[in-house]
Amino acid sequence: MPSTVSYEELLLRARRRLDRSLPATRPGRELLVTLLDELRGTTDDTDGPDLLGKRGWRIAAVSVRGFGGIGNPDAPLAIDLAPVPGVTVVRGDNGSGKSSLAGAIGWLLAGRADSPVPGSAPGELWRAAAVADGAGRAEVEVRLVRDTDTLTVTGTLRPDGGEITARLCAGATAGTVTLGPAWSDALVAANACFAYADLHGRLRTPADLQEYLEGLLVLGPAWLRVRTEVEDRAERSLSAAKALDEALQRARTAVAELDVARDRMPPPVRWPSDWSADPAGWAAEHLDDDPAGDPRPDLPDDLERTADRLAIGVEVASQRLTEVTSRTAAPATARVLHHLRELVEHEELPAGSCPLCGRSADWRDHARHVLDGLDGLVTEHAAVARALAALHDWCRTLVGTAAPTLPSPAPAALLAAVERTGCAPHTAAHRVAQDVVDWLRSPEFSAWVRRQRAESMATAQWRHARRTVLAELAATWAEHPQAADARAWATARATLADIQKDLRQQRQDELTGRLRAAVDALLPDAGVHLEEIRHRGGPARRFGLDVRLRIGERDASLGMLSSGQRNALLLASLLCLDGDAPFGFLVIDDPVHALDDLRVDLLARELTRLAADRQVLVLTHDGRLEEHLRARNPDLETVVLARDPDTATVRVSSRHSPWEHLLVLARRFVDGARGDAWQVHGPVDGIVAGLCRNALDGAVRQSVINVEAAGAGAVAAALERLDRHRTTRDRL
């Protein structure tokens, strides 16, 4: 069962799902496919190099100081390991620090300094102390190698917290990297660190077991990045759409409250039905100078002064015209007219006496006076006409804007009279103009102006408030462009959930089949058969786990299993995963709890199978597992830990490489051959020579590993070159 899902597989499944569920024109399809294309071939969530894109990280060295009771105040407990496929056994009595060593590796490689310490059972009574009593901090370092890459992870743990750093050396480049969630999820999916005591303490309910088994269904860093990106973008779009929906509702309510008191309803606002339109275009349509066709004019501030000035102009002009007219109608006018008639007939007359009556009189002065009056009459006539025209123009503007509200018919009557007779004095227009002047002087006009100005001010305030509401909506719209894709991202997220359901169901079926085969391999004689693992609830909501078992012909529950059978079920999860994960190692602590000799041998067989392409580090106090593993693994190496009873210091008491073990067996063989009671059939020298040759080949192999690992070389490639030489002489 693949431990990760690639971008290529995600893209293929996404397109298949989209072809079945969404037309090609649906925007959700394009968004999801485009996102997968963008993320395709990218790295995981580290700050640069791809830590998870290739398989094969293996452990080259471990150093622990002060973690979980491994005190070592003077020097850390340091163990060098061969970063190649195979089995290494770390053996020691109970209390020698094996579980602390496994917990330190698991905690550090998880990359989460604040996470619970692996290997610690729930509850305060038996909770493991990660930082030893009396120690200010604990320090752990693990060096991983992959081809020519070296990743050194260092962690410091204090009672109040800790920190983990990682440094990657890849060829000629070196730098700090971050072990993010994708790294941790891949570590869980690979089941790279197993501790029976930890699992037995944590798995108390079906939901606990579900959570453990679901860890094996992690889809990998590619899926994590796609899911995270889709969730983030969908959440941003939905949040933006929600903010705009709330802003739209506020704007609707505010405009309705502003418009409810208007005499005449303005044109309705064309509210957006979705957020895919252009906010600038919507704003241009609704934020013009007079969006509502306001029926209330804004009266000028000098309305009263203008009206008073026009009224005074009409009155003064009319009065002066009346005075001039009265002067021209006096008796002197008749005399002057008489003189003028006579003068027409007698052009040359003496100026000293009147040519008509013969009297001595200054008739020329009389003539000049009347003629001046006639000139004034013409002037005042024109002044009246101008005053009437000005009043007419003002009334025309007033009637054109405020006719529905004018309380007097005089302005409209003046307009009609001027249309008939013009603005000449002593006409109907002149008489109606006096009515206009009287209205302008009346309290009724003053009250109307006050009322209109109040209405105009309210209109200005209403218009300003309405524009402000619409402008705020347009600004909010422009600030949330992600809202346009809200529906599309919701569709993409739902489609991704369907793809996840399909992927998880497929992997769950594969996991069930492999777990069944692993349980059968560990419990072939117990009649325990795993029928099905079925999750209740979807990916987002979980309601427990159904593990259907059968013992013989009867259905069984987890509670009917013995302690050894439970352990076998948990160990089966280690045996059902392929070794194609980024982590090419397995750290397994205390795997033989409650297992009999047959189960120990079967476990050794399965671990040997895993060791064909994986580095397996087994920590145990049970010598049976070491013996069964050695019988199946000629390259087995054993590291023995011991704790000094006086200083509580954990150290490596002995280390048996496979060739050293063969030499010990050869010595025992030769020593036994010297005894009288010992008998052997065949040449003893040939047997001893073969053992020594195997030991020498093993020493050469370990030397190559040490040299390549120390020099950041490609260990696997070097061993492949070594294996091309058949004889020991050529290998040397």
XYZ file of C-alpha atoms in Angstrom:
732
model
C 0.000 0.000 0.000
C 1.617 3.319 -1.034
C 2.287 5.526 1.956
C 1.864 8.792 0.055
C -0.233 10.163 -2.791
C 1.533 12.075 -5.548
C 0.344 15.224 -7.307
C 0.009 13.201 -10.498
C -2.391 10.769 -8.804
C -4.329 13.618 -7.212
C -4.592 15.421 -10.542
C -5.766 12.268 -12.289
C -8.367 11.488 -9.627
C -9.513 15.112 -9.489
C -10.116 15.224 -13.208
C -11.985 11.928 -13.144
C -14.158 13.101 -10.282
C -14.743 16.480 -11.931
C -15.629 14.852 -15.240
C -18.283 12.807 -13.455
C -19.706 15.520 -11.216
C -19.021 18.907 -12.795
C -19.407 20.278 -16.320
C -16.298 21.705 -17.892
C -17.742 25.225 -17.569
C -18.117 25.117 -13.807
C -15.560 27.439 -12.167
C -14.878 25.054 -9.295
C -13.374 22.584 -11.735
C -10.978 25.123 -13.182
C -9.883 26.376 -9.770
C -9.087 22.891 -8.458
C -7.311 21.695 -11.595
C -5.337 24.950 -11.789
C -4.314 24.623 -8.142
C -3.147 21.040 -8.645
C -1.133 22.119 -11.658
C 0.422 24.937 -9.615
C 1.395 22.663 -6.741
C 2.516 19.814 -8.945
C 6.183 19.094 -8.432
C 6.574 21.551 -5.561
C 8.344 20.688 -2.342
C 6.797 19.963 1.029
C 6.279 22.584 3.704
C 9.968 22.976 4.508
C 11.898 26.147 3.811
C 13.518 25.050 0.592
C 14.853 21.526 0.000
C 12.552 18.596 -0.616
C 12.806 16.390 2.471
C 9.963 14.045 1.542
C 10.150 13.753 -2.221
C 12.571 10.797 -2.144
C 12.633 7.680 -0.020
C 15.443 6.385 2.078
C 16.180 8.465 5.200
C 18.015 6.154 7.622
C 19.560 6.688 11.031
C 23.355 6.978 11.145
C 23.853 8.127 14.739
C 21.897 8.865 17.932
C 23.065 10.943 20.883
C 20.988 11.400 24.071
C 21.766 13.328 27.246
C 19.337 13.716 30.151
C 16.222 12.428 28.359
C 13.842 10.098 30.218
C 16.286 9.103 32.929
C 19.336 8.718 30.688
C 21.453 10.998 32.837
C 24.977 10.812 31.496
C 26.107 14.110 33.000
C 29.625 13.820 31.612
C 28.983 12.446 28.153
C 25.850 11.627 26.140
C 24.787 8.107 25.284
C 26.003 7.889 21.684
C 25.299 5.025 19.307
C 26.503 4.830 15.722
C 24.336 2.744 13.404
C 24.780 1.343 9.923
C 22.362 3.379 7.720
C 21.555 0.407 5.497
C 18.766 -2.179 5.380
C 19.133 -4.759 8.103
C 18.427 -5.428 11.776
C 20.158 -3.962 14.818
C 19.121 -5.115 18.282
C 19.505 -2.797 21.273
C 19.247 -5.096 24.273
C 19.293 -4.422 27.971
C 17.628 -5.304 31.232
C 14.517 -3.490 32.384
C 15.456 0.044 33.463
C 18.512 0.232 31.225
C 17.066 3.139 29.199
C 15.856 1.392 26.043
C 12.362 2.929 26.075
C 13.835 6.347 26.854
C 16.138 5.973 23.864
C 13.200 5.050 21.608
C 11.106 7.898 23.044
C 13.892 10.390 22.447
C 14.152 9.379 18.791
C 10.395 9.535 18.297
C 10.031 12.914 20.012
C 12.873 14.499 18.091
C 11.957 13.223 14.641
C 8.324 14.290 15.101
C 9.673 17.839 14.862
C 7.181 19.255 17.368
C 8.900 20.507 20.471
C 5.627 21.018 22.357
C 4.075 17.614 21.565
C 3.644 14.930 24.238
C 6.591 12.681 24.756
C 6.139 9.326 22.975
C 6.202 6.342 25.252
C 4.371 8.052 28.094
C 1.095 6.496 29.156
C -1.828 8.846 29.989
C -2.322 9.929 33.546
C 0.003 11.610 35.996
C 0.871 8.484 37.964
C 2.829 6.699 35.251
C 3.690 9.650 33.007
C 7.285 9.455 31.884
C 9.559 12.299 32.907
C 11.250 13.484 29.733
C 13.739 15.658 31.621
C 15.549 13.695 34.311
C 15.333 14.854 37.921
C 18.101 17.272 38.730
C 18.802 18.018 35.081
C 18.025 21.481 33.717
C 17.406 20.166 30.233
C 17.607 17.161 27.965
C 19.469 17.064 24.662
C 18.874 14.709 21.753
C 20.559 14.548 18.351
C 19.813 12.182 15.467
C 21.795 12.129 12.242
C 19.935 10.838 9.174
C 21.477 10.035 5.797
C 19.906 9.634 2.350
C 22.272 9.004 -0.535
C 24.693 11.931 -0.270
C 22.345 14.054 1.900
C 22.764 14.362 5.651
C 20.022 15.702 7.935
C 21.050 16.462 11.506
C 18.121 17.037 13.868
C 18.904 18.518 17.290
C 16.466 19.021 20.137
C 16.639 20.641 23.548
C 13.880 19.924 26.048
C 13.345 21.857 29.271
C 10.605 21.520 31.888
C 8.907 24.615 30.468
C 9.230 23.752 26.784
C 11.782 22.982 24.125
C 13.051 23.625 20.639
C 13.999 21.475 17.670
C 16.254 22.503 14.795
C 17.296 20.669 11.657
C 20.247 21.236 9.342
C 20.480 19.686 5.888
C 23.737 19.137 4.027
C 23.038 18.298 0.402
C 26.164 18.189 -1.694
C 27.972 21.505 -1.453
C 25.017 23.328 0.078
C 24.021 23.364 3.727
C 21.350 25.215 5.651
C 18.612 25.088 8.252
C 15.294 23.507 7.302
C 11.924 23.242 9.049
C 10.281 19.942 9.933
C 6.684 20.910 9.329
C 3.312 19.130 9.536
C 3.925 17.227 6.291
C 7.072 15.703 7.788
C 5.249 14.700 10.983
C 2.291 13.247 9.080
C 4.583 11.254 6.820
C 6.432 9.932 9.900
C 3.122 8.745 11.357
C 2.001 7.252 8.061
C 5.255 5.308 7.771
C 4.751 3.994 11.331
C 8.464 4.588 11.752
C 8.428 4.611 15.570
C 6.518 1.869 17.408
C 6.266 1.299 21.155
C 3.825 -1.273 22.505
C 3.748 0.287 25.977
C 2.783 3.631 24.470
C 0.046 2.206 22.254
C -1.341 -0.095 24.945
C -1.608 2.890 27.291
C -3.254 5.179 24.735
C -5.622 2.872 22.882
C -8.410 2.605 25.437
C -11.510 3.239 23.300
C -12.536 2.394 19.711
C -12.013 6.059 18.860
C -8.416 5.789 20.105
C -7.829 2.765 17.910
C -9.469 4.587 15.016
C -7.142 7.541 15.458
C -4.143 5.201 15.485
C -5.242 3.324 12.370
C -6.212 6.544 10.611
C -2.637 7.660 11.081
C -1.754 4.861 8.689
C -4.165 6.369 6.137
C -2.376 9.718 5.907
C -2.349 10.609 2.230
C 1.040 12.281 2.325
C 2.582 15.750 1.939
C 1.187 16.345 -1.549
C -2.366 15.789 -0.325
C -1.720 17.880 2.781
C -0.599 20.831 0.670
C -3.558 20.544 -1.713
C -6.040 20.226 1.141
C -4.453 23.095 3.055
C -4.409 25.357 0.000
C -8.006 24.561 -0.920
C -9.171 25.059 2.674
C -7.254 28.325 3.020
C -8.437 29.758 -0.277
C -11.986 28.563 0.207
C -12.038 29.992 3.719
C -10.707 33.338 2.498
C -13.278 33.447 -0.298
C -16.147 32.409 1.960
C -15.076 34.902 4.626
C -14.927 37.633 1.990
C -18.349 36.649 0.652
C -19.747 36.584 4.171
C -18.343 40.039 4.864
C -19.894 41.347 1.633
C -23.229 39.675 2.341
C -23.292 41.354 5.738
C -22.299 44.680 4.166
C -25.038 44.250 1.539
C -27.656 43.555 4.204
C -26.568 46.602 6.170
C -26.734 48.744 3.018
C -30.197 47.453 2.108
C -31.498 48.182 5.572
C -29.906 51.627 5.707
C -31.222 52.684 2.273
C -34.713 51.416 3.116
C -34.703 53.434 6.329
C -33.489 56.549 4.472
C -36.058 56.234 1.676
C -39.099 55.487 3.805
C -39.844 59.176 4.566
C -39.422 60.483 1.005
C -42.451 62.070 -0.745
C -41.480 60.499 -4.038
C -39.499 57.255 -4.174
C -36.171 57.527 -5.993
C -35.124 55.020 -8.652
C -34.443 51.668 -6.918
C -30.879 50.524 -6.279
C -29.763 47.618 -8.459
C -28.312 45.501 -5.710
C -25.706 42.884 -6.787
C -27.016 39.318 -6.987
C -23.503 37.896 -6.585
C -19.983 39.241 -6.255
C -18.661 38.360 -9.703
C -19.477 41.774 -11.215
C -17.105 44.735 -11.331
C -17.447 46.870 -8.175
C -16.099 49.927 -10.008
C -18.834 49.674 -12.654
C -21.507 49.244 -10.013
C -20.186 52.258 -8.122
C -20.132 54.400 -11.283
C -23.763 53.508 -11.921
C -24.990 54.289 -8.417
C -22.748 57.121 -7.219
C -23.434 59.860 -9.807
C -24.234 63.420 -8.747
C -28.012 62.993 -8.473
C -28.730 59.269 -8.360
C -32.268 59.604 -7.038
C -33.791 62.396 -9.201
C -34.367 64.544 -6.121
C -37.720 66.505 -6.279
C -36.615 69.095 -3.717
C -34.469 71.939 -5.155
C -31.630 73.387 -3.218
C -32.660 77.087 -2.718
C -29.796 79.544 -3.109
C -28.565 81.259 0.012
C -29.346 84.750 -1.445
C -32.928 83.926 -2.438
C -34.485 86.498 -0.110
C -31.989 89.218 -1.051
C -32.526 88.601 -4.763
C -36.308 88.641 -4.372
C -36.159 91.855 -2.356
C -33.847 93.485 -4.884
C -36.139 92.571 -7.774
C -39.221 93.792 -5.923
C -37.544 97.085 -5.096
C -36.496 97.444 -8.731
C -40.041 96.967 -9.971
C -41.472 99.340 -7.363
C -38.923 102.079 -7.934
C -39.199 101.864 -11.710
C -42.996 101.914 -11.561
C -43.019 104.857 -9.168
C -40.614 106.895 -11.271
C -42.600 106.071 -14.368
C -45.760 107.300 -12.631
C -44.059 110.550 -11.623
C -42.751 111.206 -15.101
C -46.109 110.364 -16.612
C -47.872 112.833 -14.293
C -45.442 115.531 -15.292
C -46.024 114.977 -18.934
C -49.791 115.258 -18.379
C -49.598 118.828 -16.768
C -51.090 122.014 -18.477
C -47.631 123.003 -19.627
C -47.777 120.125 -22.021
C -50.675 121.761 -23.928
C -48.871 125.065 -24.142
C -45.721 123.402 -25.414
C -47.679 121.435 -27.928
C -49.358 124.726 -29.053
C -45.989 126.369 -29.345
C -44.646 123.396 -31.283
C -47.592 123.531 -33.754
C -47.029 127.207 -34.392
C -43.354 126.653 -34.705
C -43.959 124.167 -37.452
C -45.683 126.862 -39.463
C -43.435 129.724 -38.397
C -39.963 128.438 -38.286
C -38.317 131.775 -37.836
C -39.702 133.616 -34.905
C -38.164 135.945 -32.447
C -37.262 134.287 -29.143
C -38.351 137.263 -27.016
C -42.110 136.844 -27.283
C -44.490 134.069 -27.914
C -45.386 133.925 -31.550
C -48.952 132.939 -30.678
C -50.106 135.292 -27.983
C -47.504 137.978 -28.385
C -46.760 138.006 -24.783
C -43.366 138.430 -23.535
C -42.576 134.864 -22.142
C -39.678 132.385 -21.967
C -41.534 129.877 -24.060
C -38.348 128.130 -25.019
C -37.673 127.212 -21.353
C -41.171 125.742 -21.154
C -40.452 123.695 -24.224
C -37.160 122.423 -22.871
C -38.839 121.353 -19.562
C -41.484 119.325 -21.321
C -39.014 117.773 -23.697
C -36.834 116.725 -20.774
C -39.866 115.107 -19.178
C -40.538 113.210 -22.354
C -36.946 111.949 -22.394
C -37.343 110.831 -18.759
C -40.527 109.076 -19.689
C -38.675 107.026 -22.270
C -35.910 106.216 -19.795
C -38.238 105.182 -17.015
C -40.320 103.179 -19.431
C -37.196 101.197 -20.303
C -36.279 100.813 -16.620
C -39.718 99.354 -15.898
C -39.335 96.975 -18.805
C -35.943 95.831 -17.514
C -37.285 95.341 -13.969
C -40.218 93.346 -15.297
C -37.873 91.218 -17.444
C -35.577 90.498 -14.457
C -38.573 89.582 -12.311
C -39.906 87.432 -15.156
C -36.616 85.523 -15.516
C -36.429 84.900 -11.776
C -40.025 83.691 -11.667
C -39.389 81.392 -14.639
C -36.506 79.705 -12.760
C -38.573 79.500 -9.599
C -41.602 78.013 -11.364
C -39.421 75.564 -13.288
C -37.923 74.052 -10.129
C -40.479 74.559 -7.374
C -43.844 74.814 -9.129
C -45.450 71.940 -7.155
C -44.723 73.691 -3.882
C -45.430 77.380 -4.770
C -48.324 78.669 -2.603
C -49.029 81.715 -4.887
C -50.208 81.719 -8.535
C -48.641 85.141 -9.161
C -45.261 83.896 -10.576
C -46.973 81.594 -13.061
C -49.449 84.382 -13.979
C -46.547 86.769 -14.659
C -45.000 84.234 -17.030
C -48.275 83.878 -18.916
C -48.832 87.682 -19.104
C -45.339 88.309 -20.439
C -45.965 85.657 -23.087
C -49.015 87.664 -24.219
C -47.970 91.332 -23.869
C -44.261 91.324 -23.190
C -42.652 93.362 -20.429
C -43.972 96.846 -21.438
C -45.277 99.178 -18.729
C -48.959 99.644 -18.178
C -49.682 96.160 -19.530
C -51.168 93.048 -17.939
C -47.646 91.869 -17.154
C -47.018 95.147 -15.331
C -50.160 94.666 -13.258
C -49.353 90.989 -12.433
C -45.785 91.985 -11.502
C -47.228 94.065 -8.728
C -48.994 90.943 -7.440
C -45.642 89.134 -7.470
C -44.058 91.997 -5.569
C -46.861 91.912 -3.028
C -46.340 88.131 -2.586
C -42.614 88.572 -2.149
C -43.343 91.089 0.596
C -45.850 88.818 2.326
C -45.328 86.524 5.379
C -46.555 83.687 3.155
C -43.408 83.984 0.988
C -41.128 84.028 4.026
C -42.821 80.917 5.452
C -42.518 79.133 2.102
C -38.818 79.945 1.856
C -38.212 78.608 5.367
C -40.146 75.451 4.566
C -38.353 74.923 1.273
C -34.953 75.514 2.820
C -35.686 72.957 5.558
C -36.813 70.504 2.888
C -33.682 71.198 0.853
C -31.420 70.651 3.852
C -33.123 67.335 4.657
C -32.746 66.331 1.014
C -29.048 67.137 1.069
C -28.591 65.151 4.240
C -30.594 62.239 2.816
C -28.614 62.300 -0.397
C -25.313 62.430 1.471
C -26.328 59.582 3.769
C -27.533 57.478 0.839
C -24.340 58.044 -1.135
C -22.280 57.226 1.942
C -24.075 53.888 2.375
C -23.591 52.925 -1.270
C -19.977 54.124 -1.290
C -19.177 52.001 1.779
C -20.642 48.943 0.078
C -18.619 49.623 -3.078
C -15.424 50.082 -1.028
C -16.019 46.863 0.917
C -16.681 45.071 -2.340
C -13.402 46.332 -3.810
C -11.510 45.207 -0.681
C -12.723 41.590 -1.004
C -12.004 40.409 -4.565
C -11.818 36.803 -3.297
C -15.590 36.830 -2.794
C -16.100 36.477 -6.538
C -14.807 32.876 -6.333
C -16.644 31.892 -3.145
C -19.114 29.578 -4.843
C -16.418 28.087 -7.034
C -14.151 27.373 -4.050
C -17.066 25.853 -2.153
C -17.584 23.533 -5.119
C -13.861 22.772 -5.264
C -13.771 21.995 -1.546
C -16.762 19.666 -1.808
C -15.168 17.927 -4.771
C -11.915 17.544 -2.855
C -13.813 16.009 0.061
C -15.293 13.464 -2.362
C -11.839 12.688 -3.722
C -10.531 12.306 -0.174
C -13.392 9.954 0.627
C -12.538 7.823 -2.404
C -8.839 7.794 -1.595
C -9.371 6.963 2.060
C -11.849 4.231 1.235
C -9.425 2.645 -1.197
C -6.555 2.885 1.278
C -8.797 1.629 4.077
C -9.705 -1.419 2.008
C -6.038 -2.030 1.211
C -5.084 -1.549 4.855
C -7.778 -4.004 5.947
C -6.484 -6.614 3.530
C -2.874 -6.225 4.577
C -3.726 -6.119 8.263
C -5.679 -9.325 7.780
C -2.651 -10.968 6.144
C -0.342 -9.679 8.907
C -2.650 -10.956 11.664
C -2.800 -14.325 9.933
C 1.008 -14.351 9.758
C 1.421 -13.647 13.503
C -1.513 -15.729 14.736
C -1.732 -18.638 12.292
C -2.734 -21.141 14.965
C -5.040 -18.966 17.081
C -7.960 -18.937 14.680
C -8.156 -15.129 14.892
C -9.255 -13.634 11.587
C -9.703 -9.929 10.825
C -12.885 -9.573 8.797
C -13.178 -5.823 8.274
C -12.171 -2.402 9.550
C -14.984 0.079 9.042
C -14.972 3.739 10.056
C -18.214 5.276 11.179
C -18.504 8.860 10.015
C -16.833 10.828 7.278
C -13.419 12.459 7.074
C -14.559 15.512 9.009
C -16.743 13.834 11.666
C -15.846 10.507 13.228
C -18.063 8.380 15.391
C -15.785 5.464 16.198
C -14.398 2.403 14.543
C -15.776 -1.045 13.917
C -13.163 -3.810 13.951
C -14.892 -7.029 12.973
C -13.040 -10.106 14.215
C -13.759 -13.767 14.167
C -12.258 -16.439 16.398
C -12.932 -19.768 14.794
C -16.510 -19.706 13.594
C -17.710 -17.103 16.104
C -17.762 -13.327 15.830
C -15.482 -11.731 18.397
C -14.740 -8.311 19.848
C -11.453 -6.675 20.771
C -12.173 -7.392 24.421
C -12.066 -11.133 23.748
C -8.422 -11.026 22.630
C -5.653 -11.996 24.978
C -2.819 -9.598 25.762
C -0.530 -11.360 23.304
C -3.209 -11.322 20.600
C -3.786 -7.598 21.143
C -0.068 -7.013 20.774
C -0.060 -9.072 17.598
C -2.904 -6.925 16.218
C -0.931 -3.752 16.926
C 2.268 -5.241 15.526
C 0.396 -6.181 12.381
C 0.187 -2.498 11.467
C 3.995 -2.488 11.147
C 3.958 -5.398 8.759
C 1.372 -4.143 6.270
C 3.163 -1.027 5.013
C 5.510 -0.964 2.060
C 8.941 0.561 2.463
C 8.455 3.323 -0.105
C 7.949 6.045 2.482
C 10.520 8.840 2.874
C 11.625 7.089 6.074
C 13.596 3.929 5.452
C 13.838 2.970 9.109
C 11.739 1.394 11.844
C 12.388 1.962 15.548
C 10.427 -0.663 17.483
C 10.424 -0.786 21.300
C 9.280 -3.739 23.405
C 7.538 -5.658 20.605
C 7.362 -9.093 22.307
C 5.076 -8.194 25.194
C 3.052 -11.296 26.162
C 4.219 -13.229 23.089
C 5.077 -16.898 23.341
C 8.077 -18.496 21.600
C 6.126 -19.270 18.437
C 4.890 -15.674 18.176
C 8.425 -14.382 18.825
C 9.761 -16.483 15.977
C 6.955 -15.356 13.658
C 7.635 -11.733 14.575
C 11.341 -12.261 13.855
C 10.385 -13.636 10.459
C 8.247 -10.607 9.638
C 10.846 -8.121 10.892
C 13.434 -9.864 8.736
C 11.137 -9.406 5.762
C 10.902 -5.697 6.523
C 14.682 -5.470 6.919
C 15.141 -6.456 3.288
C 14.681 -2.798 2.318
C 14.469 -1.029 5.663
C 16.710 -0.260 8.619
C 15.118 -1.971 11.621
C 16.208 -0.932 15.126
C 14.746 -3.308 17.739
C 14.896 -2.396 21.436
C 14.118 -5.298 23.756
C 15.032 -6.953 27.035
C 13.959 -10.352 25.751
C 16.897 -12.457 24.526
C 14.554 -14.743 22.599
C 13.877 -12.119 19.952
C 17.610 -11.533 19.459
C 18.218 -15.249 19.004
C 15.413 -15.663 16.478
C 16.506 -12.555 14.594
C 20.139 -13.713 14.526
C 19.085 -17.044 13.117
C 17.440 -15.222 10.188
C 19.871 -12.289 9.799
C 23.551 -13.133 9.401
C 24.423 -9.422 9.494
C 22.652 -8.810 12.809
C 24.394 -6.367 15.140
C 23.708 -6.201 18.876
C 24.149 -3.187 21.171
C 23.835 -3.896 24.904
C 22.852 -1.075 27.277
C 23.472 -1.115 31.010
C 22.775 1.356 33.796
C 25.384 1.876 36.498
C 23.598 1.236 39.830
C 25.699 3.862 41.621
C 25.604 6.786 39.142
C 22.453 5.781 37.204
C 24.468 6.469 34.060
C 23.409 4.544 30.952
C 26.216 3.334 28.738
C 26.928 0.840 25.983
C 28.314 -2.141 27.880
C 29.087 -4.221 24.807
C 28.581 -4.250 21.103
C 28.655 -7.379 19.037
C 29.073 -6.982 15.316
C 28.148 -10.016 13.213
C 31.740 -10.899 12.363
C 32.749 -10.633 16.004
C 29.968 -13.010 16.877
C 31.127 -15.449 14.219
C 34.670 -15.337 15.576
C 33.392 -16.054 19.082
C 31.480 -19.047 17.729
C 34.604 -20.225 15.902
C 36.667 -20.036 19.078
C 34.037 -21.968 20.949
C 34.004 -24.488 18.117
C 37.750 -24.964 18.257
C 37.820 -25.067 22.061
C 35.079 -27.645 22.064
C 36.921 -29.689 19.496
C 39.842 -30.011 21.873
C 37.733 -31.795 24.493
C 37.675 -35.593 24.769
C 33.896 -35.869 24.733
C 33.405 -33.712 21.656
C 32.999 -35.344 18.273
C 32.598 -33.916 14.786
C 32.148 -35.451 11.413
C 34.089 -33.780 8.623
C 37.068 -31.419 8.497
C 36.957 -28.881 11.278
C 39.411 -26.526 9.542
C 37.024 -25.916 6.660
C 34.181 -24.949 9.007
C 36.350 -22.510 10.962
C 37.764 -21.028 7.752
C 34.247 -20.405 6.441
C 33.227 -18.707 9.664
C 36.323 -16.525 9.636
C 35.805 -15.651 5.972
C 32.235 -14.560 6.711
C 33.502 -12.509 9.635
C 36.112 -10.843 7.427
C 33.514 -10.060 4.744
C 31.308 -8.533 7.403
C 34.172 -6.385 8.674
C 34.891 -5.132 5.145
C 31.202 -4.318 4.668
C 31.062 -2.359 7.936
C 34.230 -0.486 7.040
C 32.695 0.654 3.744
C 29.583 1.791 5.592
C 31.607 3.746 8.152
C 33.740 5.475 5.528
C 30.836 6.463 3.283
C 28.632 7.613 6.178
C 31.401 9.700 7.716
C 32.230 11.326 4.388
C 28.605 11.999 3.405
C 28.884 9.474 0.621
C 26.250 7.269 -0.969
C 26.239 4.204 1.306
C 23.877 2.141 -0.847
C 25.893 2.767 -4.018
C 29.147 1.854 -2.252
C 27.692 -1.425 -0.969
C 26.401 -2.219 -4.433
C 29.921 -1.769 -5.835
C 31.321 -3.962 -3.054
C 28.835 -6.752 -3.744
C 29.985 -6.967 -7.356
C 33.181 -8.655 -6.095
C 32.527 -12.311 -5.416
C 35.613 -13.422 -3.466
C 36.938 -12.119 -0.168
C 40.275 -11.360 -1.787
C 38.596 -9.150 -4.433
C 36.480 -7.452 -1.785
C 39.606 -6.583 0.185
